[in-house]
């Protein structure tokens, strides 16, 4: 079964169940700042092991955010994402299923019998899922096994799947810690290399001038010595300015462009590519035009990832959800650099159903109620609530402009340290 066949069967008319700690759960997921499309190698051995343990042809590791189930590793099936409302794993997140969620026959369960993956290919019948619990109570997603045949997993196999789920969470934690260490190492290496390069010139000049004075000895004229001293002073001042710049973590724009992005950074161009890869399938599903523009001239300058994917991803998913077929969602990515400040300016604009004034007020106050999408999707406001929280944590601002029936526009300004 392919990603395209999974996405082209929405049927999103059922209310999604929500864990009681949903906001806390999605905040924990966002804090990990994961790239959902770049985790397959980390978990491919575990999905294969889970399928072998359970004796099923399919196994998935799914992370679930406000709108989407991201299959970060898949065995026996080709899939990267699915609308949250369509998934079985959304039920595995619930507190009462902390020890596992089993459906013996999906085709006989009112919640799932009409789902496209049950009523049609691959005609799934059996499901068993274990929540991926962070610190024991926040379910990031689920490890699940599925089959087109009836299964009966014994207690021993379920216990083994629980151990594998625990290892998935451990690896997520390890990846997060390693990413943080790599960031620090890369930053330290960049500073070291820059110091070695920038300090060599001025110090070399000082040494050269001193050698000239030494070689000329008594033949030095006072006027020449004074000129040499002035040049030495100028080179020394350059070294001092460089030291001050390093201590204040200031890196020149030209240096940023020259070195390119590190693992913990985006440029506007790499962010554009990532957003297109992640959210074009959702737009195609609803026949919505989706375009991302990275505007020059700063499109090649690196900046910290800092939850940018979570922020823009929630806004884009929200816009796609509330835009009818034939509509459009546009994303503009800008970086503005001035003597006073550096900041990112992002714009997410859609031609959807729009937002009522009272709803905009709820969003700006950090709390929204549930809403219905244009294809029957049920939204619960947590995505926009999360965006509001993340923007505030980055000392940024968000403005919303809309009128019902005339689309919506979200404008974000996120300050950047000059580092």
mmCIF file of C-alpha atoms in Angstrom:
data_model
loop_
_atom_site.group_PDB
_atom_site.id
_atom_site.type_symbol
_atom_site.label_atom_id
_atom_site.label_comp_id
_atom_site.label_asym_id
_atom_site.label_seq_id
_atom_site.Cartn_x
_atom_site.Cartn_y
_atom_site.Cartn_z
ATOM 1 C CA UNK A 1 0.000 0.000 0.000
ATOM 2 C CA UNK A 2 1.367 3.452 -0.929
ATOM 3 C CA UNK A 3 1.397 6.855 0.745
ATOM 4 C CA UNK A 4 -0.839 8.240 -2.031
ATOM 5 C CA UNK A 5 -3.588 5.661 -1.504
ATOM 6 C CA UNK A 6 -3.535 6.311 2.232
ATOM 7 C CA UNK A 7 -3.908 10.067 1.789
ATOM 8 C CA UNK A 8 -6.559 10.070 -0.923
ATOM 9 C CA UNK A 9 -9.242 8.530 1.289
ATOM 10 C CA UNK A 10 -10.045 11.147 3.920
ATOM 11 C CA UNK A 11 -13.497 10.221 5.276
ATOM 12 C CA UNK A 12 -12.889 12.477 8.245
ATOM 13 C CA UNK A 13 -16.276 12.614 9.912
ATOM 14 C CA UNK A 14 -15.561 11.160 13.329
ATOM 15 C CA UNK A 15 -14.687 13.062 16.466
ATOM 16 C CA UNK A 16 -11.167 12.335 17.660
ATOM 17 C CA UNK A 17 -10.654 11.162 21.234
ATOM 18 C CA UNK A 18 -8.353 13.343 23.312
ATOM 19 C CA UNK A 19 -6.155 12.527 26.289
ATOM 20 C CA UNK A 20 -6.946 14.616 29.351
ATOM 21 C CA UNK A 21 -3.425 16.041 29.256
ATOM 22 C CA UNK A 22 -3.487 16.807 25.506
ATOM 23 C CA UNK A 23 -1.950 20.285 25.776
ATOM 24 C CA UNK A 24 0.813 19.019 28.057
ATOM 25 C CA UNK A 25 1.369 16.086 25.692
ATOM 26 C CA UNK A 26 1.800 18.145 22.508
ATOM 27 C CA UNK A 27 3.993 20.657 24.348
ATOM 28 C CA UNK A 28 6.281 17.795 25.410
ATOM 29 C CA UNK A 29 6.426 16.603 21.796
ATOM 30 C CA UNK A 30 7.220 20.109 20.551
ATOM 31 C CA UNK A 31 10.016 20.525 23.110
ATOM 32 C CA UNK A 32 11.834 17.589 21.498
ATOM 33 C CA UNK A 33 11.870 19.614 18.247
ATOM 34 C CA UNK A 34 11.871 16.454 16.106
ATOM 35 C CA UNK A 35 12.151 16.293 12.347
ATOM 36 C CA UNK A 36 9.501 13.670 11.576
ATOM 37 C CA UNK A 37 10.900 12.938 8.114
ATOM 38 C CA UNK A 38 14.419 12.246 9.334
ATOM 39 C CA UNK A 39 14.010 9.521 11.951
ATOM 40 C CA UNK A 40 13.610 6.327 9.906
ATOM 41 C CA UNK A 41 17.227 5.198 10.351
ATOM 42 C CA UNK A 42 16.992 5.599 14.117
ATOM 43 C CA UNK A 43 14.056 3.205 14.470
ATOM 44 C CA UNK A 44 13.952 0.869 11.442
ATOM 45 C CA UNK A 45 15.439 -2.024 13.415
ATOM 46 C CA UNK A 46 12.806 -1.624 16.138
ATOM 47 C CA UNK A 47 9.818 -1.635 13.767
ATOM 48 C CA UNK A 48 11.148 -4.790 12.109
ATOM 49 C CA UNK A 49 11.725 -6.394 15.517
ATOM 50 C CA UNK A 50 8.189 -5.498 16.652
ATOM 51 C CA UNK A 51 6.666 -7.105 13.553
ATOM 52 C CA UNK A 52 8.731 -10.272 14.048
ATOM 53 C CA UNK A 53 7.795 -10.499 17.727
ATOM 54 C CA UNK A 54 4.086 -10.047 17.005
ATOM 55 C CA UNK A 55 4.092 -12.149 13.845
ATOM 56 C CA UNK A 56 2.398 -9.372 11.876
ATOM 57 C CA UNK A 57 3.248 -8.073 8.396
ATOM 58 C CA UNK A 58 3.097 -4.417 9.468
ATOM 59 C CA UNK A 59 4.616 -2.405 12.289
ATOM 60 C CA UNK A 60 4.713 1.375 12.737
ATOM 61 C CA UNK A 61 6.226 3.923 15.068
ATOM 62 C CA UNK A 62 3.837 6.876 15.032
ATOM 63 C CA UNK A 63 4.252 10.304 16.599
ATOM 64 C CA UNK A 64 1.018 12.267 16.820
ATOM 65 C CA UNK A 65 0.774 16.057 16.944
ATOM 66 C CA UNK A 66 -2.318 18.269 16.916
ATOM 67 C CA UNK A 67 -3.278 17.480 13.338
ATOM 68 C CA UNK A 68 -1.193 14.635 11.968
ATOM 69 C CA UNK A 69 0.024 11.137 12.711
ATOM 70 C CA UNK A 70 3.640 10.983 11.516
ATOM 71 C CA UNK A 71 4.903 7.471 10.794
ATOM 72 C CA UNK A 72 8.567 8.088 11.571
ATOM 73 C CA UNK A 73 9.385 4.423 10.921
ATOM 74 C CA UNK A 74 7.374 1.860 8.991
ATOM 75 C CA UNK A 75 7.837 -1.850 8.328
ATOM 76 C CA UNK A 76 5.746 -3.671 5.726
ATOM 77 C CA UNK A 77 3.971 -0.564 4.424
ATOM 78 C CA UNK A 78 4.869 2.700 2.696
ATOM 79 C CA UNK A 79 3.521 5.615 4.713
ATOM 80 C CA UNK A 80 4.873 8.864 6.124
ATOM 81 C CA UNK A 81 1.783 10.567 7.516
ATOM 82 C CA UNK A 82 -1.960 10.286 8.018
ATOM 83 C CA UNK A 83 -4.644 12.691 9.291
ATOM 84 C CA UNK A 84 -4.930 12.180 13.023
ATOM 85 C CA UNK A 85 -8.685 11.648 12.735
ATOM 86 C CA UNK A 86 -8.143 8.619 10.530
ATOM 87 C CA UNK A 87 -5.782 6.722 12.795
ATOM 88 C CA UNK A 88 -6.318 3.932 15.290
ATOM 89 C CA UNK A 89 -3.278 5.028 17.288
ATOM 90 C CA UNK A 90 -5.102 8.167 18.460
ATOM 91 C CA UNK A 91 -7.008 5.866 20.828
ATOM 92 C CA UNK A 92 -3.764 4.392 22.142
ATOM 93 C CA UNK A 93 -2.873 7.851 23.498
ATOM 94 C CA UNK A 94 -5.749 7.780 25.994
ATOM 95 C CA UNK A 95 -4.939 7.314 29.668
ATOM 96 C CA UNK A 96 -7.039 4.148 29.964
ATOM 97 C CA UNK A 97 -4.884 2.515 27.277
ATOM 98 C CA UNK A 98 -1.553 3.162 29.000
ATOM 99 C CA UNK A 99 -0.875 -0.595 29.112
ATOM 100 C CA UNK A 100 -1.866 -1.182 25.487
ATOM 101 C CA UNK A 101 -4.833 -0.888 23.110
ATOM 102 C CA UNK A 102 -6.043 -3.939 21.189
ATOM 103 C CA UNK A 103 -8.696 -4.303 18.497
ATOM 104 C CA UNK A 104 -9.302 -7.948 17.619
ATOM 105 C CA UNK A 105 -11.338 -7.176 14.498
ATOM 106 C CA UNK A 106 -11.253 -3.684 13.032
ATOM 107 C CA UNK A 107 -13.958 -4.633 10.515
ATOM 108 C CA UNK A 108 -16.424 -5.283 13.353
ATOM 109 C CA UNK A 109 -15.613 -2.159 15.364
ATOM 110 C CA UNK A 110 -17.950 0.805 14.754
ATOM 111 C CA UNK A 111 -15.050 3.231 15.142
ATOM 112 C CA UNK A 112 -12.940 1.660 12.403
ATOM 113 C CA UNK A 113 -15.008 -0.580 10.124
ATOM 114 C CA UNK A 114 -15.510 2.152 7.520
ATOM 115 C CA UNK A 115 -11.924 3.379 7.527
ATOM 116 C CA UNK A 116 -10.339 3.078 4.089
ATOM 117 C CA UNK A 117 -7.549 0.788 5.315
ATOM 118 C CA UNK A 118 -10.145 -1.604 6.751
ATOM 119 C CA UNK A 119 -12.888 -1.458 4.097
ATOM 120 C CA UNK A 120 -10.292 -1.466 1.296
ATOM 121 C CA UNK A 121 -6.667 -2.416 0.758
ATOM 122 C CA UNK A 122 -4.834 -3.620 2.773
ATOM 123 C CA UNK A 123 -8.052 -4.784 4.527
ATOM 124 C CA UNK A 124 -6.579 -4.619 8.019
ATOM 125 C CA UNK A 125 -8.259 -6.618 10.760
ATOM 126 C CA UNK A 126 -5.993 -6.738 13.783
ATOM 127 C CA UNK A 127 -4.391 -3.856 15.720
ATOM 128 C CA UNK A 128 -2.303 -3.720 18.868
ATOM 129 C CA UNK A 129 -0.630 -0.532 20.062
ATOM 130 C CA UNK A 130 1.579 0.506 22.963
ATOM 131 C CA UNK A 131 1.791 4.222 23.862
ATOM 132 C CA UNK A 132 5.204 5.860 23.716
ATOM 133 C CA UNK A 133 5.176 7.372 27.182
ATOM 134 C CA UNK A 134 7.573 10.154 28.096
ATOM 135 C CA UNK A 135 8.162 10.289 31.859
ATOM 136 C CA UNK A 136 5.359 7.792 32.353
ATOM 137 C CA UNK A 137 2.360 9.970 31.512
ATOM 138 C CA UNK A 138 2.798 11.929 28.270
ATOM 139 C CA UNK A 139 2.104 9.826 25.189
ATOM 140 C CA UNK A 140 4.146 11.086 22.244
ATOM 141 C CA UNK A 141 2.587 8.514 19.948
ATOM 142 C CA UNK A 142 2.428 4.744 19.656
ATOM 143 C CA UNK A 143 4.254 1.637 18.565
ATOM 144 C CA UNK A 144 1.702 -0.519 16.779
ATOM 145 C CA UNK A 145 1.484 -3.823 14.919
ATOM 146 C CA UNK A 146 -1.202 -4.575 12.330
ATOM 147 C CA UNK A 147 -2.342 -7.537 10.303
ATOM 148 C CA UNK A 148 -4.883 -8.449 7.626
ATOM 149 C CA UNK A 149 -5.494 -11.660 9.552
ATOM 150 C CA UNK A 150 -6.939 -12.278 13.000
ATOM 151 C CA UNK A 151 -4.246 -12.500 15.672
ATOM 152 C CA UNK A 152 -4.090 -13.475 19.303
ATOM 153 C CA UNK A 153 -1.046 -11.991 21.036
ATOM 154 C CA UNK A 154 -0.170 -13.677 24.307
ATOM 155 C CA UNK A 155 0.976 -11.813 27.411
ATOM 156 C CA UNK A 156 4.636 -12.591 26.744
ATOM 157 C CA UNK A 157 4.566 -11.036 23.259
ATOM 158 C CA UNK A 158 2.737 -7.969 24.549
ATOM 159 C CA UNK A 159 5.357 -7.564 27.252
ATOM 160 C CA UNK A 160 8.117 -7.765 24.633
ATOM 161 C CA UNK A 161 6.358 -5.087 22.552
ATOM 162 C CA UNK A 162 6.188 -2.909 25.661
ATOM 163 C CA UNK A 163 9.960 -3.284 26.078
ATOM 164 C CA UNK A 164 10.467 -2.261 22.433
ATOM 165 C CA UNK A 165 8.213 0.777 22.964
ATOM 166 C CA UNK A 166 10.346 1.723 25.960
ATOM 167 C CA UNK A 167 13.451 1.509 23.798
ATOM 168 C CA UNK A 168 11.821 3.809 21.211
ATOM 169 C CA UNK A 169 11.312 6.440 23.913
ATOM 170 C CA UNK A 170 14.881 5.956 25.159
ATOM 171 C CA UNK A 171 16.219 6.541 21.649
ATOM 172 C CA UNK A 172 14.092 9.662 21.264
ATOM 173 C CA UNK A 173 15.617 10.981 24.491
ATOM 174 C CA UNK A 174 19.115 10.009 23.383
ATOM 175 C CA UNK A 175 18.670 11.631 19.964
ATOM 176 C CA UNK A 176 17.492 14.805 21.679
ATOM 177 C CA UNK A 177 20.486 14.827 24.035
ATOM 178 C CA UNK A 178 22.950 14.051 21.228
ATOM 179 C CA UNK A 179 21.473 16.823 19.078
ATOM 180 C CA UNK A 180 22.027 19.268 21.939
ATOM 181 C CA UNK A 181 25.634 18.138 22.385
ATOM 182 C CA UNK A 182 26.294 18.302 18.640
ATOM 183 C CA UNK A 183 24.932 21.838 18.605
ATOM 184 C CA UNK A 184 27.329 22.892 21.364
ATOM 185 C CA UNK A 185 30.276 21.145 19.703
ATOM 186 C CA UNK A 186 29.490 22.717 16.325
ATOM 187 C CA UNK A 187 29.122 26.160 17.862
ATOM 188 C CA UNK A 188 32.415 25.767 19.724
ATOM 189 C CA UNK A 189 34.191 24.498 16.607
ATOM 190 C CA UNK A 190 32.803 27.369 14.538
ATOM 191 C CA UNK A 191 34.050 29.924 17.062
ATOM 192 C CA UNK A 192 37.456 28.218 17.265
ATOM 193 C CA UNK A 193 37.864 28.146 13.493
ATOM 194 C CA UNK A 194 36.753 31.713 13.156
ATOM 195 C CA UNK A 195 39.135 32.889 15.863
ATOM 196 C CA UNK A 196 42.026 31.004 14.247
ATOM 197 C CA UNK A 197 41.244 32.543 10.853
ATOM 198 C CA UNK A 198 40.449 36.109 11.899
ATOM 199 C CA UNK A 199 43.170 36.534 14.482
ATOM 200 C CA UNK A 200 45.977 35.261 12.231
ATOM 201 C CA UNK A 201 45.984 38.355 10.006
ATOM 202 C CA UNK A 202 46.290 41.084 12.652
ATOM 203 C CA UNK A 203 48.821 39.137 14.743
ATOM 204 C CA UNK A 204 50.867 38.336 11.642
ATOM 205 C CA UNK A 205 50.930 42.035 10.821
ATOM 206 C CA UNK A 206 52.110 42.946 14.315
ATOM 207 C CA UNK A 207 54.919 40.374 14.165
ATOM 208 C CA UNK A 208 55.968 41.508 10.681
ATOM 209 C CA UNK A 209 56.188 45.177 11.651
ATOM 210 C CA UNK A 210 58.149 44.316 14.810
ATOM 211 C CA UNK A 211 60.609 42.297 12.727
ATOM 212 C CA UNK A 212 61.126 45.223 10.341
ATOM 213 C CA UNK A 213 61.918 47.529 13.260
ATOM 214 C CA UNK A 214 64.277 44.927 14.702
ATOM 215 C CA UNK A 215 66.122 44.355 11.402
ATOM 216 C CA UNK A 216 66.625 48.063 10.767
ATOM 217 C CA UNK A 217 68.028 48.526 14.267
ATOM 218 C CA UNK A 218 69.810 51.856 14.646
ATOM 219 C CA UNK A 219 68.879 52.815 11.101
ATOM 220 C CA UNK A 220 65.252 53.329 12.138
ATOM 221 C CA UNK A 221 64.071 56.881 11.819
ATOM 222 C CA UNK A 222 61.707 58.225 14.466
ATOM 223 C CA UNK A 223 59.041 59.060 11.884
ATOM 224 C CA UNK A 224 59.114 55.506 10.469
ATOM 225 C CA UNK A 225 58.991 53.936 13.912
ATOM 226 C CA UNK A 226 55.963 56.091 14.786
ATOM 227 C CA UNK A 227 54.270 54.976 11.563
ATOM 228 C CA UNK A 228 55.044 51.336 12.381
ATOM 229 C CA UNK A 229 53.684 51.814 15.907
ATOM 230 C CA UNK A 230 50.496 53.285 14.461
ATOM 231 C CA UNK A 231 50.079 50.219 12.233
ATOM 232 C CA UNK A 232 50.813 47.904 15.177
ATOM 233 C CA UNK A 233 48.226 49.767 17.227
ATOM 234 C CA UNK A 234 45.684 49.390 14.419
ATOM 235 C CA UNK A 235 46.306 45.630 14.167
ATOM 236 C CA UNK A 236 46.133 45.287 17.958
ATOM 237 C CA UNK A 237 42.837 47.164 17.970
ATOM 238 C CA UNK A 238 41.478 44.709 15.372
ATOM 239 C CA UNK A 239 42.381 41.793 17.627
ATOM 240 C CA UNK A 240 40.728 43.507 20.587
ATOM 241 C CA UNK A 241 37.550 44.176 18.583
ATOM 242 C CA UNK A 242 37.481 40.533 17.518
ATOM 243 C CA UNK A 243 37.754 39.432 21.150
ATOM 244 C CA UNK A 244 34.879 41.737 22.120
ATOM 245 C CA UNK A 245 32.794 40.407 19.251
ATOM 246 C CA UNK A 246 33.400 36.815 20.314
ATOM 247 C CA UNK A 247 32.551 37.564 23.932
ATOM 248 C CA UNK A 248 29.225 39.107 22.850
ATOM 249 C CA UNK A 249 28.574 36.163 20.487
ATOM 250 C CA UNK A 250 28.339 38.429 17.467
ATOM 251 C CA UNK A 251 28.906 36.823 14.082
ATOM 252 C CA UNK A 252 28.924 38.876 10.911
ATOM 253 C CA UNK A 253 26.328 38.189 8.233
ATOM 254 C CA UNK A 254 29.010 37.477 5.627
ATOM 255 C CA UNK A 255 30.509 34.800 7.896
ATOM 256 C CA UNK A 256 27.124 33.129 8.350
ATOM 257 C CA UNK A 257 26.547 32.911 4.630
ATOM 258 C CA UNK A 258 30.062 31.607 4.086
ATOM 259 C CA UNK A 259 29.892 28.732 6.582
ATOM 260 C CA UNK A 260 26.386 27.452 5.783
ATOM 261 C CA UNK A 261 23.877 25.845 8.192
ATOM 262 C CA UNK A 262 24.840 23.376 10.919
ATOM 263 C CA UNK A 263 22.681 20.414 11.985
ATOM 264 C CA UNK A 264 20.755 22.556 14.480
ATOM 265 C CA UNK A 265 20.066 25.314 11.954
ATOM 266 C CA UNK A 266 17.911 26.120 8.956
ATOM 267 C CA UNK A 267 18.280 28.598 6.159
ATOM 268 C CA UNK A 268 15.157 29.975 4.517
ATOM 269 C CA UNK A 269 15.881 27.682 1.571
ATOM 270 C CA UNK A 270 16.292 24.500 3.648
ATOM 271 C CA UNK A 271 13.183 25.409 5.666
ATOM 272 C CA UNK A 272 11.257 25.911 2.418
ATOM 273 C CA UNK A 273 12.258 22.458 1.188
ATOM 274 C CA UNK A 274 11.377 20.816 4.515
ATOM 275 C CA UNK A 275 7.905 22.415 4.646
ATOM 276 C CA UNK A 276 7.182 21.396 1.067
ATOM 277 C CA UNK A 277 8.164 17.780 1.782
ATOM 278 C CA UNK A 278 6.095 17.590 4.959
ATOM 279 C CA UNK A 279 2.871 19.386 4.036
ATOM 280 C CA UNK A 280 2.417 19.030 0.280
ATOM 281 C CA UNK A 281 0.787 15.583 0.788
ATOM 282 C CA UNK A 282 -1.838 17.144 3.091
ATOM 283 C CA UNK A 283 -2.582 19.839 0.509
ATOM 284 C CA UNK A 284 -2.816 17.299 -2.314
ATOM 285 C CA UNK A 285 -5.287 15.279 -0.248
ATOM 286 C CA UNK A 286 -7.694 18.221 -0.144
ATOM 287 C CA UNK A 287 -6.904 19.558 -3.629
ATOM 288 C CA UNK A 288 -5.519 22.749 -2.106
ATOM 289 C CA UNK A 289 -2.725 24.692 -3.796
ATOM 290 C CA UNK A 290 0.291 24.954 -1.479
ATOM 291 C CA UNK A 291 3.253 27.240 -2.098
ATOM 292 C CA UNK A 292 6.251 28.167 0.057
ATOM 293 C CA UNK A 293 8.488 31.101 -0.887
ATOM 294 C CA UNK A 294 11.918 31.808 0.590
ATOM 295 C CA UNK A 295 12.534 35.446 -0.190
ATOM 296 C CA UNK A 296 15.980 36.867 -0.994
ATOM 297 C CA UNK A 297 18.454 38.299 -0.188
ATOM 298 C CA UNK A 298 18.965 36.527 3.184
ATOM 299 C CA UNK A 299 17.704 33.100 2.096
ATOM 300 C CA UNK A 300 21.114 31.475 2.634
ATOM 301 C CA UNK A 301 21.835 32.774 6.154
ATOM 302 C CA UNK A 302 21.621 30.102 8.909
ATOM 303 C CA UNK A 303 19.396 30.541 11.962
ATOM 304 C CA UNK A 304 18.483 28.211 14.885
ATOM 305 C CA UNK A 305 15.706 25.693 14.256
ATOM 306 C CA UNK A 306 14.169 26.524 17.677
ATOM 307 C CA UNK A 307 10.722 24.915 17.215
ATOM 308 C CA UNK A 308 10.253 26.620 13.820
ATOM 309 C CA UNK A 309 8.896 23.401 12.263
ATOM 310 C CA UNK A 310 6.367 22.980 15.084
ATOM 311 C CA UNK A 311 5.204 26.582 14.790
ATOM 312 C CA UNK A 312 4.832 26.736 11.024
ATOM 313 C CA UNK A 313 3.643 23.137 10.769
ATOM 314 C CA UNK A 314 0.671 23.736 13.053
ATOM 315 C CA UNK A 315 -0.284 26.918 11.207
ATOM 316 C CA UNK A 316 0.016 25.239 7.795
ATOM 317 C CA UNK A 317 -2.008 22.191 8.880
ATOM 318 C CA UNK A 318 -4.642 24.504 10.331
ATOM 319 C CA UNK A 319 -4.837 26.532 7.102
ATOM 320 C CA UNK A 320 -5.116 23.407 4.945
ATOM 321 C CA UNK A 321 -7.835 22.054 7.226
ATOM 322 C CA UNK A 322 -9.960 25.179 6.909
ATOM 323 C CA UNK A 323 -9.411 25.761 3.180
ATOM 324 C CA UNK A 324 -11.884 24.103 0.768
ATOM 325 C CA UNK A 325 -10.897 22.231 -2.383
ATOM 326 C CA UNK A 326 -9.611 24.587 -5.052
ATOM 327 C CA UNK A 327 -8.314 27.035 -2.455
ATOM 328 C CA UNK A 328 -4.737 27.985 -1.700
ATOM 329 C CA UNK A 329 -2.300 28.223 1.182
ATOM 330 C CA UNK A 330 0.729 30.482 0.812
ATOM 331 C CA UNK A 331 3.763 30.677 3.099
ATOM 332 C CA UNK A 332 6.296 33.509 2.901
ATOM 333 C CA UNK A 333 9.658 33.110 4.658
ATOM 334 C CA UNK A 334 11.713 36.231 5.290
ATOM 335 C CA UNK A 335 14.705 37.302 7.351
ATOM 336 C CA UNK A 336 15.199 40.978 8.109
ATOM 337 C CA UNK A 337 18.600 42.250 9.250
ATOM 338 C CA UNK A 338 19.110 45.779 10.546
ATOM 339 C CA UNK A 339 21.633 47.546 12.751
ATOM 340 C CA UNK A 340 19.144 47.325 15.620
ATOM 341 C CA UNK A 341 17.921 43.749 15.327
ATOM 342 C CA UNK A 342 17.745 40.557 13.308
ATOM 343 C CA UNK A 343 14.429 38.733 13.062
ATOM 344 C CA UNK A 344 12.479 36.174 11.073
ATOM 345 C CA UNK A 345 9.200 37.278 9.519
ATOM 346 C CA UNK A 346 6.869 34.460 8.464
ATOM 347 C CA UNK A 347 3.480 34.759 6.815
ATOM 348 C CA UNK A 348 0.934 31.940 6.471
ATOM 349 C CA UNK A 349 -2.060 32.948 4.368
ATOM 350 C CA UNK A 350 -5.035 30.913 3.164
ATOM 351 C CA UNK A 351 -8.227 31.382 1.178
ATOM 352 C CA UNK A 352 -10.281 29.345 3.606
ATOM 353 C CA UNK A 353 -13.439 29.895 5.629
ATOM 354 C CA UNK A 354 -11.870 32.629 7.756
ATOM 355 C CA UNK A 355 -11.960 33.254 11.490
ATOM 356 C CA UNK A 356 -14.582 35.139 13.463
ATOM 357 C CA UNK A 357 -13.378 38.136 15.552
ATOM 358 C CA UNK A 358 -14.176 36.388 18.834
ATOM 359 C CA UNK A 359 -12.186 33.359 17.681
ATOM 360 C CA UNK A 360 -9.176 35.558 16.892
ATOM 361 C CA UNK A 361 -9.411 36.967 20.417
ATOM 362 C CA UNK A 362 -9.384 33.418 21.835
ATOM 363 C CA UNK A 363 -6.281 32.582 19.803
ATOM 364 C CA UNK A 364 -4.414 35.688 20.955
ATOM 365 C CA UNK A 365 -5.292 34.870 24.562
ATOM 366 C CA UNK A 366 -3.822 31.391 24.138
ATOM 367 C CA UNK A 367 -6.961 29.278 24.192
ATOM 368 C CA UNK A 368 -9.297 28.063 21.443
ATOM 369 C CA UNK A 369 -12.276 25.779 21.303
ATOM 370 C CA UNK A 370 -12.886 22.983 18.809
ATOM 371 C CA UNK A 371 -13.831 23.712 15.201
ATOM 372 C CA UNK A 372 -14.900 21.770 12.145
ATOM 373 C CA UNK A 373 -12.709 21.653 9.039
ATOM 374 C CA UNK A 374 -13.934 21.954 5.466
ATOM 375 C CA UNK A 375 -13.856 18.176 4.929
ATOM 376 C CA UNK A 376 -15.346 17.321 8.296
ATOM 377 C CA UNK A 377 -12.080 17.274 10.257
ATOM 378 C CA UNK A 378 -12.515 17.951 13.924
ATOM 379 C CA UNK A 379 -10.046 20.423 15.413
ATOM 380 C CA UNK A 380 -9.645 21.177 19.089
ATOM 381 C CA UNK A 381 -7.662 24.401 19.097
ATOM 382 C CA UNK A 382 -4.591 22.835 20.673
ATOM 383 C CA UNK A 383 -2.484 23.442 17.568
ATOM 384 C CA UNK A 384 -3.023 27.207 17.629
ATOM 385 C CA UNK A 385 -2.707 27.235 21.398
ATOM 386 C CA UNK A 386 0.667 25.511 21.043
ATOM 387 C CA UNK A 387 1.778 28.041 18.406
ATOM 388 C CA UNK A 388 0.850 30.893 20.740
ATOM 389 C CA UNK A 389 2.877 29.296 23.554
ATOM 390 C CA UNK A 390 5.938 28.620 21.385
ATOM 391 C CA UNK A 391 5.950 32.131 19.885
ATOM 392 C CA UNK A 392 5.880 33.645 23.381
ATOM 393 C CA UNK A 393 8.697 31.347 24.527
ATOM 394 C CA UNK A 394 10.857 32.734 21.686
ATOM 395 C CA UNK A 395 9.955 36.337 22.611
ATOM 396 C CA UNK A 396 8.173 36.635 19.282
ATOM 397 C CA UNK A 397 4.831 38.072 18.252
ATOM 398 C CA UNK A 398 1.914 36.787 16.208
ATOM 399 C CA UNK A 399 -0.820 38.806 14.546
ATOM 400 C CA UNK A 400 -3.983 37.358 12.990
ATOM 401 C CA UNK A 401 -6.122 39.060 10.381
ATOM 402 C CA UNK A 402 -9.230 37.469 8.922
ATOM 403 C CA UNK A 403 -12.878 37.790 8.085
ATOM 404 C CA UNK A 404 -15.315 34.914 7.852
ATOM 405 C CA UNK A 405 -15.455 33.587 4.319
ATOM 406 C CA UNK A 406 -12.374 35.566 3.268
ATOM 407 C CA UNK A 407 -9.471 33.457 4.499
ATOM 408 C CA UNK A 408 -6.996 34.062 7.302
ATOM 409 C CA UNK A 409 -3.476 35.413 7.614
ATOM 410 C CA UNK A 410 -0.989 34.700 10.395
ATOM 411 C CA UNK A 411 2.087 36.907 10.608
ATOM 412 C CA UNK A 412 4.952 35.890 12.900
ATOM 413 C CA UNK A 413 7.975 37.881 13.979
ATOM 414 C CA UNK A 414 10.686 35.905 15.771
ATOM 415 C CA UNK A 415 13.768 37.769 17.012
ATOM 416 C CA UNK A 416 17.202 36.297 16.394
ATOM 417 C CA UNK A 417 20.214 36.701 18.622
ATOM 418 C CA UNK A 418 23.179 38.045 16.759
ATOM 419 C CA UNK A 419 24.914 34.722 17.223
#
